[in-house]
XYZ file of C-alpha atoms in Angstrom:
426
model
C 7.091 48.600 57.928
C 8.383 49.215 54.251
C 6.949 47.800 51.013
C 7.938 44.756 49.607
C 7.138 41.936 47.319
C 6.843 41.259 43.736
C 5.778 43.730 40.789
C 4.008 43.220 37.702
C 4.685 47.114 36.646
C 6.681 49.874 38.482
C 3.575 51.420 40.237
C 4.285 51.090 43.700
C 3.824 53.774 46.283
C 5.538 52.605 49.446
C 9.003 52.826 49.452
C 10.846 49.233 49.719
C 12.394 46.340 47.990
C 10.138 44.370 45.198
C 12.050 41.715 43.861
C 10.694 38.956 40.959
C 12.365 35.675 40.864
C 12.019 34.148 37.316
C 13.217 31.054 35.683
C 15.547 31.936 32.458
C 13.385 31.224 29.339
C 13.779 27.767 28.246
C 12.409 26.508 24.766
C 10.178 23.652 25.169
C 10.511 20.814 22.517
C 9.863 17.482 24.134
C 9.692 14.205 22.019
C 6.536 12.101 23.285
C 7.250 8.322 23.686
C 5.625 5.849 21.440
C 4.619 2.468 22.186
C 0.852 2.570 23.230
C -1.951 0.344 21.330
C -5.472 0.590 21.975
C -7.369 -2.811 21.359
C -10.643 -4.260 21.875
C -10.575 -8.222 22.573
C -12.677 -11.206 23.567
C -11.674 -12.397 26.879
C -12.413 -14.915 29.446
C -11.824 -12.594 32.428
C -10.931 -9.233 32.889
C -12.466 -5.465 33.365
C -15.917 -5.690 31.865
C -17.017 -2.072 32.360
C -14.321 0.319 31.055
C -11.144 0.957 29.316
C -8.287 -0.499 31.449
C -4.578 -0.195 31.007
C -1.994 -2.614 31.112
C 1.745 -2.094 30.716
C 4.324 -4.543 29.618
C 5.634 -5.120 33.067
C 2.299 -5.483 34.390
C 1.307 -8.099 32.055
C 4.518 -10.069 32.746
C 4.023 -10.064 36.355
C 0.113 -9.624 36.933
C -1.372 -11.372 33.842
C -3.444 -14.049 36.084
C -5.253 -11.235 38.062
C -5.460 -8.987 35.052
C -6.433 -11.381 32.253
C -7.212 -14.658 34.215
C -4.333 -16.921 33.120
C -0.337 -17.545 33.641
C 1.898 -15.419 31.503
C 3.025 -18.331 29.492
C -0.418 -19.757 28.827
C -1.595 -20.337 25.396
C -4.975 -17.977 25.685
C -2.085 -15.212 26.162
C -0.131 -15.948 22.785
C -1.953 -12.868 21.062
C -0.797 -10.486 24.053
C 2.904 -12.060 23.967
C 2.961 -11.082 20.420
C 1.459 -7.640 21.118
C 4.286 -6.660 23.890
C 6.979 -7.731 21.836
C 7.468 -4.304 21.077
C 4.652 -2.555 22.549
C 5.174 -0.780 25.754
C 1.485 -0.355 27.012
C -2.179 -1.439 25.850
C -5.616 0.040 26.353
C -7.892 -3.099 26.518
C -11.538 -3.335 26.162
C -13.430 -6.391 26.728
C -16.128 -6.872 23.875
C -17.954 -10.084 25.560
C -18.952 -8.992 29.110
C -21.220 -11.930 30.443
C -22.162 -13.268 33.871
C -20.161 -13.578 36.730
C -19.334 -17.100 38.472
C -20.533 -17.548 41.891
C -21.138 -19.809 44.653
C -22.286 -19.785 48.482
C -19.258 -18.057 49.692
C -18.049 -15.664 46.836
C -18.874 -13.832 43.387
C -16.003 -13.587 40.842
C -14.740 -10.028 40.519
C -15.234 -10.230 36.709
C -17.522 -11.798 34.281
C -16.393 -14.408 32.072
C -16.019 -18.421 31.817
C -12.602 -18.367 33.551
C -14.331 -17.422 36.879
C -15.819 -20.997 36.806
C -12.070 -22.037 37.389
C -12.179 -20.314 40.848
C -12.570 -22.573 43.941
C -12.952 -21.772 47.601
C -11.300 -24.226 50.061
C -12.045 -23.638 53.882
C -10.534 -25.401 56.718
C -10.269 -25.032 60.716
C -7.338 -22.807 61.558
C -4.972 -25.330 63.289
C -4.304 -22.834 66.509
C -7.754 -21.469 66.897
C -10.630 -24.163 66.434
C -13.052 -21.571 66.305
C -11.538 -19.861 63.595
C -11.205 -20.317 59.735
C -8.614 -20.613 56.937
C -9.949 -19.625 53.903
C -7.811 -20.108 50.512
C -8.827 -19.264 46.778
C -7.524 -21.113 43.860
C -7.690 -20.069 40.178
C -7.385 -23.431 38.621
C -4.496 -25.142 40.494
C -2.605 -21.674 41.641
C -3.203 -20.630 45.192
C -4.143 -16.688 44.446
C -5.279 -15.775 48.105
C -4.960 -16.980 51.657
C -6.352 -15.521 54.821
C -6.006 -17.116 58.172
C -7.751 -17.141 61.534
C -10.816 -15.452 60.046
C -13.731 -15.526 62.652
C -16.654 -15.152 60.142
C -17.301 -14.216 56.606
C -17.704 -10.535 57.219
C -14.016 -10.450 58.206
C -12.971 -11.858 54.531
C -11.215 -9.204 52.527
C -12.017 -8.739 48.994
C -9.110 -9.412 46.521
C -8.401 -9.340 42.688
C -10.322 -12.392 42.046
C -13.505 -12.539 44.133
C -15.868 -10.390 46.357
C -16.550 -12.456 49.435
C -20.613 -13.106 50.476
C -20.251 -11.294 53.983
C -23.422 -12.979 55.164
C -22.168 -16.625 54.251
C -21.856 -19.313 56.946
C -18.337 -20.692 56.869
C -18.206 -24.467 56.956
C -15.258 -26.705 56.158
C -14.675 -27.711 52.476
C -12.331 -29.532 50.257
C -12.946 -27.095 47.547
C -15.844 -25.370 46.074
C -15.977 -24.306 42.615
C -17.462 -21.121 41.410
C -20.000 -21.741 38.632
C -22.346 -20.059 35.983
C -19.597 -17.659 34.661
C -20.283 -17.090 31.073
C -18.903 -14.951 28.280
C -21.100 -12.602 26.270
C -21.708 -12.204 22.427
C -19.354 -10.007 20.299
C -21.317 -7.832 17.987
C -20.429 -4.489 15.992
C -22.344 -2.633 18.709
C -19.706 -3.677 21.249
C -16.712 -2.271 18.921
C -18.593 1.100 18.454
C -19.007 1.465 22.223
C -15.216 0.493 22.367
C -14.390 3.635 20.062
C -16.956 5.832 21.923
C -15.052 4.850 24.903
C -11.463 5.125 23.504
C -11.982 8.534 21.902
C -10.593 10.595 24.667
C -7.261 8.292 25.460
C -3.751 8.951 23.706
C -2.495 6.096 21.912
C -0.691 5.561 18.596
C -2.089 2.572 17.186
C -5.825 1.423 17.156
C -6.074 -2.354 16.487
C -8.900 -4.312 15.011
C -8.898 -8.070 14.266
C -12.619 -8.312 13.473
C -13.565 -10.114 10.087
C -16.709 -8.133 9.964
C -16.601 -5.672 7.179
C -19.238 -3.139 8.636
C -16.889 -3.379 11.677
C -13.933 -2.568 9.656
C -15.863 0.210 8.096
C -16.595 1.833 11.068
C -13.048 1.918 12.248
C -11.973 3.310 8.875
C -14.708 6.134 9.541
C -13.498 6.671 12.975
C -10.143 7.152 12.048
C -10.763 9.393 9.330
C -12.952 11.299 11.774
C -10.503 11.774 14.473
C -7.458 12.393 12.219
C -8.978 15.001 9.991
C -11.709 16.816 12.066
C -10.320 16.507 15.921
C -6.574 16.501 14.833
C -6.007 13.196 16.899
C -3.188 11.383 14.968
C -2.982 7.478 15.213
C -3.233 4.565 12.816
C -5.343 1.641 12.396
C -4.329 -1.762 11.824
C -6.864 -3.859 10.217
C -6.901 -7.268 8.267
C -8.086 -7.113 4.491
C -9.207 -3.885 4.253
C -8.093 -1.666 1.147
C -9.207 1.662 2.231
C -6.759 3.931 0.305
C -5.820 5.987 3.367
C -2.779 6.759 5.017
C -4.485 6.133 8.684
C -5.301 2.482 7.887
C -2.548 -0.234 7.559
C -3.890 -3.177 5.700
C -2.736 -6.222 6.915
C -2.571 -9.298 4.300
C -1.338 -12.751 5.683
C -3.236 -13.298 8.512
C -5.829 -11.662 11.305
C -4.201 -13.464 13.880
C -1.086 -10.934 13.058
C -3.022 -8.143 14.176
C -1.566 -7.917 17.589
C 2.021 -8.136 16.579
C 1.711 -5.626 13.852
C 0.036 -3.457 16.198
C 2.830 -3.661 18.842
C 5.450 -3.230 16.261
C 4.060 -0.119 14.606
C 3.347 1.682 17.899
C 6.698 0.742 19.408
C 8.724 1.916 16.053
C 10.574 5.069 16.573
C 9.556 8.107 14.374
C 13.285 7.811 12.907
C 12.857 4.370 11.850
C 11.044 2.071 9.648
C 9.992 -1.622 10.360
C 10.615 -2.479 6.770
C 12.514 -5.889 6.489
C 11.765 -6.315 10.265
C 11.902 -10.313 11.249
C 8.493 -11.423 12.626
C 9.564 -12.304 16.202
C 6.445 -13.776 17.428
C 4.866 -17.089 18.375
C 2.720 -17.638 15.247
C 3.468 -19.753 12.301
C 3.193 -18.020 9.196
C 2.805 -20.326 6.265
C 2.021 -17.963 3.312
C 4.620 -17.815 0.465
C 4.195 -15.320 -2.352
C 5.682 -15.111 -5.840
C 7.665 -11.897 -6.676
C 4.923 -10.558 -8.819
C 2.372 -11.298 -6.098
C 4.582 -9.343 -3.642
C 4.868 -6.319 -6.449
C 1.118 -6.536 -6.403
C 0.781 -6.502 -2.798
C 2.826 -3.048 -2.775
C 0.763 -1.702 -5.309
C -2.487 -2.493 -3.390
C -1.121 -0.829 -0.435
C -0.892 -4.251 1.466
C 1.505 -4.869 4.528
C 2.572 -8.295 3.850
C 4.906 -10.799 5.411
C 7.369 -12.631 3.166
C 9.632 -15.505 3.798
C 13.371 -14.810 3.639
C 15.206 -18.090 4.320
C 13.870 -19.497 7.606
C 12.376 -16.255 8.705
C 9.255 -14.133 7.763
C 10.071 -10.560 7.266
C 7.837 -7.471 6.555
C 8.234 -6.609 2.839
C 7.625 -3.115 3.076
C 6.597 -0.611 6.064
C 3.628 0.775 4.136
C -0.409 1.662 4.693
C -3.178 1.179 2.696
C -2.762 4.435 0.721
C -2.722 3.920 -3.057
C -3.937 7.144 -4.926
C -1.669 10.007 -5.383
C -2.594 13.566 -5.157
C -0.924 17.020 -5.214
C -1.509 17.450 -1.587
C -0.537 13.910 -0.691
C 2.218 12.353 -2.949
C 4.065 8.958 -2.756
C 5.609 9.789 0.692
C 2.083 9.407 2.233
C 2.228 5.727 1.468
C 5.157 5.388 4.015
C 4.191 4.451 7.374
C 7.676 6.130 8.598
C 6.566 9.562 7.250
C 3.003 9.265 8.853
C 4.974 8.705 12.093
C 6.838 11.731 11.764
C 3.937 13.901 10.638
C 1.631 12.461 13.329
C 4.239 12.708 15.860
C 4.683 16.591 14.879
C 1.068 17.164 15.324
C 0.364 15.477 18.507
C 3.578 17.230 20.120
C 3.024 20.805 18.632
C -0.329 20.613 19.812
C 0.808 19.414 23.696
C 3.464 22.038 23.500
C 0.591 25.004 22.516
C -2.081 23.377 24.910
C 0.212 23.036 27.949
C 2.284 26.335 27.860
C 0.305 28.727 25.481
C -3.330 27.962 25.441
C -5.031 30.634 27.642
C -1.729 31.607 29.483
C 0.425 33.489 27.205
C -0.454 36.858 25.459
C -0.723 36.833 21.990
C 1.541 39.612 21.120
C 5.020 39.696 19.336
C 6.788 38.196 22.351
C 4.359 35.578 22.832
C 4.523 34.647 19.407
C 8.279 34.796 19.425
C 8.147 32.305 22.123
C 6.164 30.158 20.584
C 8.240 30.342 17.192
C 11.466 29.557 19.379
C 9.770 26.360 20.883
C 8.825 25.288 17.221
C 12.359 25.778 16.109
C 13.828 23.935 19.286
C 11.384 20.825 18.510
C 12.001 20.457 14.727
C 15.988 20.844 15.775
C 15.293 17.694 17.964
C 13.947 16.139 15.136
C 16.817 16.810 12.961
C 19.086 15.391 15.564
C 17.421 11.867 15.803
C 17.470 12.033 11.986
C 13.768 12.246 11.509
C 13.734 15.327 9.468
C 16.708 17.160 7.191
C 17.515 20.232 5.466
C 15.742 22.126 8.353
C 16.073 26.086 8.641
C 14.673 28.073 11.229
C 13.499 30.407 8.675
C 10.983 27.657 7.485
C 9.125 28.502 10.586
C 6.739 31.413 10.955
C 4.289 32.213 13.574
C 1.738 35.102 12.686
C -1.452 36.463 14.202
C -4.576 35.304 13.112
C -7.880 36.948 11.930
C -9.305 37.182 15.653
C -7.119 38.216 18.697
C -6.858 34.963 20.039
C -5.543 33.041 16.859
C -2.112 32.135 15.948
C -1.106 30.795 12.494
C 1.770 28.634 12.216
C 3.614 27.490 9.190
C 6.440 25.267 8.530
C 8.009 23.465 6.081
C 9.940 20.159 6.750
C 11.534 17.244 4.986
C 10.870 14.020 6.480
C 13.590 11.249 6.307
C 13.072 7.820 4.866
C 15.056 4.426 5.761
C 16.926 2.911 2.983
C 14.974 0.186 1.147
C 16.449 -0.411 -2.382
C 20.074 -0.518 -3.570
C 20.878 0.350 -6.952
C 24.626 -0.323 -7.435
C 26.916 -0.065 -10.600
C 30.265 -2.213 -10.282
C 32.632 -1.212 -13.105
C 35.068 -3.815 -13.941
C 38.495 -2.866 -15.401
């Protein structure tokens, strides 16, 4: 049989046909989607051992099993505010406690909401030696299993783990009891930040009023942004951090979920300056023109009243100082969104396509340069940056053979905020 197959170099000894099938070179330039919030919360129900993710659709469909309440419940108002503009949330319970229980079942999660679970057992109408077992959360039927011979045959569900050695007897309704919430402490927030470090998100939210806890969030944000290159912003209440990674909400801590969702869901080619608050809270704050100007100078993210609506005054972060390295533009969240997006996306392109896979030679660096140029052109096409020239990007060999140096010059676009108009009357 003659030789055949693929080739790396032209060094075959046996006559035959050697064919390589390769894809045409295609530049990478994928803009990752936004909308993810990381948030540590005080809950009556829910996963109490790890970070858990909920999408907007899951929240709308499965809030009862995931968070313990129906979608329209008063207790879920903060989540409805958050999901006005966020697409996903990474949640962490700050207050795991004790699971409710009775002779037939133990709640799946700890918390006081488990005390509203009720087991109803009745004789099966078709087979008198079998049982129908129903489970209610409040007045809502959440699980029903018919024709059960014994407790061993009961299937655990999203709400309870059944006691398989229980003796089933008829009951009009036996409530679970003993469910408690734990205490929220600064150490619980630290545990959350340790757990969330390896996840991808755009906004980290904290509604704590405890100053040491807020300081810890600021330090965490600085460390991840500056030492690890993980780009996100943190939304806090009443924290003058003078840092582009911190958004300092002024009006009320209850606005944190809505602000976090709005910031996470905002495109990099947009600003939420003058955006109308469309949540369910009642904002009562009114500020004078002088106070609003002071808020801008202080790096405060403030809502102000316009007619019967409340709107965001300016989409700014807490940065107030200006340096040669970080000028006025770094106070704008739109600028930070663009820069963070570039940082995250370029890292993704390099790690997924080049890191450990492509040779660090002229051809490899040209390929990386081409991908960067394609990516920046995408940003131009969505009007996130302007005045871009491919010559503004260079990819060079580094000191070590494995090192690559990439330099680029970009001009972020800002949304219109002020109009200065002169009308000449003739």
